[in-house]
C-alpha cells in the first residue's frame, strides 16, 4: 500500500469515527477521467456498517511525484481545502442566520475531511455520482438548462462572497491565493 493510500485509509478511519461507523467495511476503487486529473488520483469509496445507509465518498489524492510537483510551484488542492474547510462554513452560518430557504442556498458536495501534508494531500467529499450526478464532458458544449443552473449557483456564491460578513475570511482567502497570482 502506498503512503498516500495509508493516509487516505487513516482519514477514512477518522470519518468513520465521526459518523459512528464502527467496524465498517471499505470498498475503495480508483478510477480515471481520461486525463482530466493530471495532478491527482481519484477514488470512489463506500463505507458500510449493518443498520446504516452506506456512506458514499469521493476522494482526490495528489500525485506524489516530487520532481513534477516541484516544477509546478503550487500547493495542490489549496483552494478547494480552504473553500470546504473554512469559507463554506461561514457561508452556511450566514445562510442560517438570515433564514435563507433551502432551495435558495448554495449547493455543494458535503465535505468530509482533508489532509494537507505535502505530497500526500487528500480531500474527501460526498460522492455525487451515487445520486445520479455526472461530470460534464469538457469537450462538448452544454445546453441552456446546464448553463442556467451553473449561473444560478455562481450567483449564490458571489452573493455570499461579497457579503460584508465575510471580510475576515476574504483576508485569509487573499493570503491563500497569492501563490496563484504569480503563475
Tab-separated table of C-alpha atoms in Angstrom:
chain	number	residue	atom	x	y	z
A	1	UNK	CA	0.000	0.000	0.000
A	2	UNK	CA	1.385	3.433	-0.965
A	3	UNK	CA	1.957	6.255	1.527
A	4	UNK	CA	-0.963	8.165	0.011
A	5	UNK	CA	-3.318	5.191	0.391
A	6	UNK	CA	-2.222	4.823	4.027
A	7	UNK	CA	-3.040	8.497	4.612
A	8	UNK	CA	-6.399	8.003	2.856
A	9	UNK	CA	-7.250	4.966	4.998
A	10	UNK	CA	-6.319	6.915	8.133
A	11	UNK	CA	-8.582	9.767	7.019
A	12	UNK	CA	-11.377	7.254	6.343
A	13	UNK	CA	-10.955	5.924	9.904
A	14	UNK	CA	-11.456	9.464	11.210
A	15	UNK	CA	-14.522	9.997	9.013
A	16	UNK	CA	-15.998	6.653	10.098
A	17	UNK	CA	-15.482	7.529	13.769
A	18	UNK	CA	-17.083	10.968	13.307
A	19	UNK	CA	-20.149	9.330	11.729
A	20	UNK	CA	-20.331	6.447	14.223
A	21	UNK	CA	-19.492	3.760	11.654
A	22	UNK	CA	-17.945	1.190	13.994
A	23	UNK	CA	-16.406	-1.933	12.447
A	24	UNK	CA	-17.060	-0.578	8.980
A	25	UNK	CA	-16.185	-2.279	5.717
A	26	UNK	CA	-14.464	-0.284	2.997
A	27	UNK	CA	-14.909	-0.584	-0.730
A	28	UNK	CA	-12.248	1.601	-2.352
A	29	UNK	CA	-11.936	1.850	-6.121
A	30	UNK	CA	-9.634	4.161	-8.055
A	31	UNK	CA	-10.835	5.461	-11.405
A	32	UNK	CA	-9.706	7.721	-14.229
A	33	UNK	CA	-11.375	10.560	-16.094
A	34	UNK	CA	-9.273	10.047	-19.198
A	35	UNK	CA	-6.607	12.625	-18.428
A	36	UNK	CA	-8.668	15.423	-16.859
A	37	UNK	CA	-6.979	14.959	-13.473
A	38	UNK	CA	-3.312	15.229	-14.331
A	39	UNK	CA	-2.165	16.030	-10.782
A	40	UNK	CA	-4.426	13.669	-8.855
A	41	UNK	CA	-5.670	10.154	-8.390
A	42	UNK	CA	-9.421	9.711	-7.930
A	43	UNK	CA	-11.293	7.236	-5.730
A	44	UNK	CA	-14.872	6.181	-5.146
A	45	UNK	CA	-15.302	4.850	-1.640
A	46	UNK	CA	-18.144	3.162	0.196
A	47	UNK	CA	-18.142	2.764	3.973
A	48	UNK	CA	-20.668	0.151	5.125
A	49	UNK	CA	-21.960	-0.958	8.513
A	50	UNK	CA	-25.035	-3.047	9.313
A	51	UNK	CA	-28.120	-0.984	10.139
A	52	UNK	CA	-26.936	2.246	8.486
A	53	UNK	CA	-27.015	3.674	4.993
A	54	UNK	CA	-23.745	3.302	3.125
A	55	UNK	CA	-21.531	6.371	3.220
A	56	UNK	CA	-20.619	7.138	-0.414
A	57	UNK	CA	-17.437	9.182	-0.698
A	58	UNK	CA	-15.229	10.662	-3.398
A	59	UNK	CA	-11.535	11.308	-2.753
A	60	UNK	CA	-8.779	13.029	-4.676
A	61	UNK	CA	-5.187	12.420	-3.721
A	62	UNK	CA	-2.266	14.395	-5.064
A	63	UNK	CA	0.287	12.639	-7.192
A	64	UNK	CA	3.442	12.074	-5.181
A	65	UNK	CA	5.937	12.706	-7.994
A	66	UNK	CA	8.282	15.093	-6.162
A	67	UNK	CA	10.099	16.270	-9.310
A	68	UNK	CA	6.882	17.116	-11.157
A	69	UNK	CA	5.373	18.784	-8.082
A	70	UNK	CA	8.498	20.907	-7.563
A	71	UNK	CA	8.277	22.150	-11.152
A	72	UNK	CA	4.597	23.082	-10.803
A	73	UNK	CA	5.240	25.513	-7.896
A	74	UNK	CA	1.783	25.463	-6.327
A	75	UNK	CA	0.076	23.756	-3.451
A	76	UNK	CA	-2.357	21.238	-4.854
A	77	UNK	CA	-5.973	21.386	-3.613
A	78	UNK	CA	-5.151	24.502	-1.540
A	79	UNK	CA	-8.135	26.495	-2.812
A	80	UNK	CA	-10.556	23.566	-2.514
A	81	UNK	CA	-9.400	22.766	1.007
A	82	UNK	CA	-9.764	26.405	2.047
A	83	UNK	CA	-13.218	26.658	0.476
A	84	UNK	CA	-14.610	23.471	2.034
A	85	UNK	CA	-12.903	23.609	5.441
A	86	UNK	CA	-13.221	27.348	6.187
A	87	UNK	CA	-15.127	29.548	3.753
A	88	UNK	CA	-18.138	27.264	3.212
A	89	UNK	CA	-18.740	27.023	6.975
A	90	UNK	CA	-19.043	30.814	7.143
A	91	UNK	CA	-21.352	30.861	4.139
A	92	UNK	CA	-23.607	28.236	5.736
A	93	UNK	CA	-23.667	30.168	9.029
A	94	UNK	CA	-24.740	33.296	7.117
A	95	UNK	CA	-27.498	31.380	5.332
A	96	UNK	CA	-28.730	30.019	8.681
A	97	UNK	CA	-28.509	33.409	10.393
A	98	UNK	CA	-30.605	35.032	7.660
A	99	UNK	CA	-33.059	32.106	7.324
A	100	UNK	CA	-32.328	31.598	3.635
A	101	UNK	CA	-34.804	28.997	2.318
A	102	UNK	CA	-33.208	25.653	1.452
A	103	UNK	CA	-33.932	25.983	-2.265
A	104	UNK	CA	-32.014	29.289	-2.368
A	105	UNK	CA	-28.915	28.102	-0.503
A	106	UNK	CA	-25.588	27.402	-2.173
A	107	UNK	CA	-25.486	23.787	-3.325
A	108	UNK	CA	-22.210	21.944	-2.735
A	109	UNK	CA	-20.966	18.443	-2.153
A	110	UNK	CA	-20.617	17.608	1.539
A	111	UNK	CA	-17.049	17.948	2.812
A	112	UNK	CA	-15.814	15.051	4.956
A	113	UNK	CA	-12.181	15.942	5.524
A	114	UNK	CA	-8.735	16.505	4.109
A	115	UNK	CA	-5.044	16.040	4.749
A	116	UNK	CA	-2.712	18.902	3.819
A	117	UNK	CA	0.634	17.103	4.198
A	118	UNK	CA	2.878	17.952	1.230
A	119	UNK	CA	2.992	15.176	-1.415
A	120	UNK	CA	0.183	13.357	0.442
A	121	UNK	CA	-2.644	15.867	0.010
A	122	UNK	CA	-6.113	14.334	0.005
A	123	UNK	CA	-9.610	15.784	0.005
A	124	UNK	CA	-12.720	13.682	0.706
A	125	UNK	CA	-16.180	14.800	-0.398
A	126	UNK	CA	-19.628	13.323	-0.852
A	127	UNK	CA	-19.787	11.124	-3.969
A	128	UNK	CA	-22.444	12.862	-6.037
A	129	UNK	CA	-22.235	10.205	-8.760
A	130	UNK	CA	-24.039	7.856	-6.358
A	131	UNK	CA	-27.013	10.262	-6.590
A	132	UNK	CA	-27.005	10.262	-10.385
A	133	UNK	CA	-24.830	13.324	-10.986
A	134	UNK	CA	-22.140	13.090	-13.633
A	135	UNK	CA	-19.253	15.220	-14.833
A	136	UNK	CA	-19.978	17.163	-17.986
A	137	UNK	CA	-17.749	16.240	-20.925
A	138	UNK	CA	-15.410	19.232	-21.124
A	139	UNK	CA	-15.003	18.735	-24.879
A	140	UNK	CA	-18.725	19.216	-25.583
A	141	UNK	CA	-20.984	22.253	-25.402
A	142	UNK	CA	-23.590	22.388	-22.675
A	143	UNK	CA	-27.261	23.227	-23.036
A	144	UNK	CA	-29.316	26.116	-21.633
A	145	UNK	CA	-30.516	24.108	-18.620
A	146	UNK	CA	-26.945	23.277	-17.573
A	147	UNK	CA	-25.761	26.856	-18.157
A	148	UNK	CA	-28.648	28.490	-16.284
A	149	UNK	CA	-28.225	26.222	-13.243
A	150	UNK	CA	-24.491	26.921	-13.231
A	151	UNK	CA	-25.044	30.686	-13.331
A	152	UNK	CA	-27.655	30.413	-10.560
A	153	UNK	CA	-25.187	28.620	-8.273
A	154	UNK	CA	-22.421	31.079	-9.179
A	155	UNK	CA	-24.713	33.985	-8.280
A	156	UNK	CA	-25.337	32.428	-4.843
A	157	UNK	CA	-21.601	32.001	-4.359
A	158	UNK	CA	-20.880	35.599	-5.369
A	159	UNK	CA	-23.626	36.960	-3.115
A	160	UNK	CA	-22.150	35.161	-0.122
A	161	UNK	CA	-18.589	36.006	-1.108
A	162	UNK	CA	-19.279	39.733	-1.416
A	163	UNK	CA	-21.220	39.956	1.835
A	164	UNK	CA	-19.702	42.284	4.477
A	165	UNK	CA	-19.799	39.352	6.917
A	166	UNK	CA	-17.003	37.606	5.015
A	167	UNK	CA	-14.372	40.384	5.308
A	168	UNK	CA	-12.128	38.433	7.702
A	169	UNK	CA	-12.444	35.344	5.556
A	170	UNK	CA	-11.533	37.351	2.470
A	171	UNK	CA	-8.262	38.350	4.114
A	172	UNK	CA	-7.478	34.659	4.574
A	173	UNK	CA	-8.527	33.923	1.013
A	174	UNK	CA	-6.220	36.596	-0.367
A	175	UNK	CA	-3.339	35.068	1.588
A	176	UNK	CA	-4.316	31.603	0.350
A	177	UNK	CA	-4.455	32.597	-3.311
A	178	UNK	CA	-1.365	34.820	-3.579
A	179	UNK	CA	0.666	31.954	-4.970
A	180	UNK	CA	-1.762	31.599	-7.908
A	181	UNK	CA	-1.311	35.222	-8.962
A	182	UNK	CA	2.359	34.518	-9.704
A	183	UNK	CA	1.653	31.667	-12.109
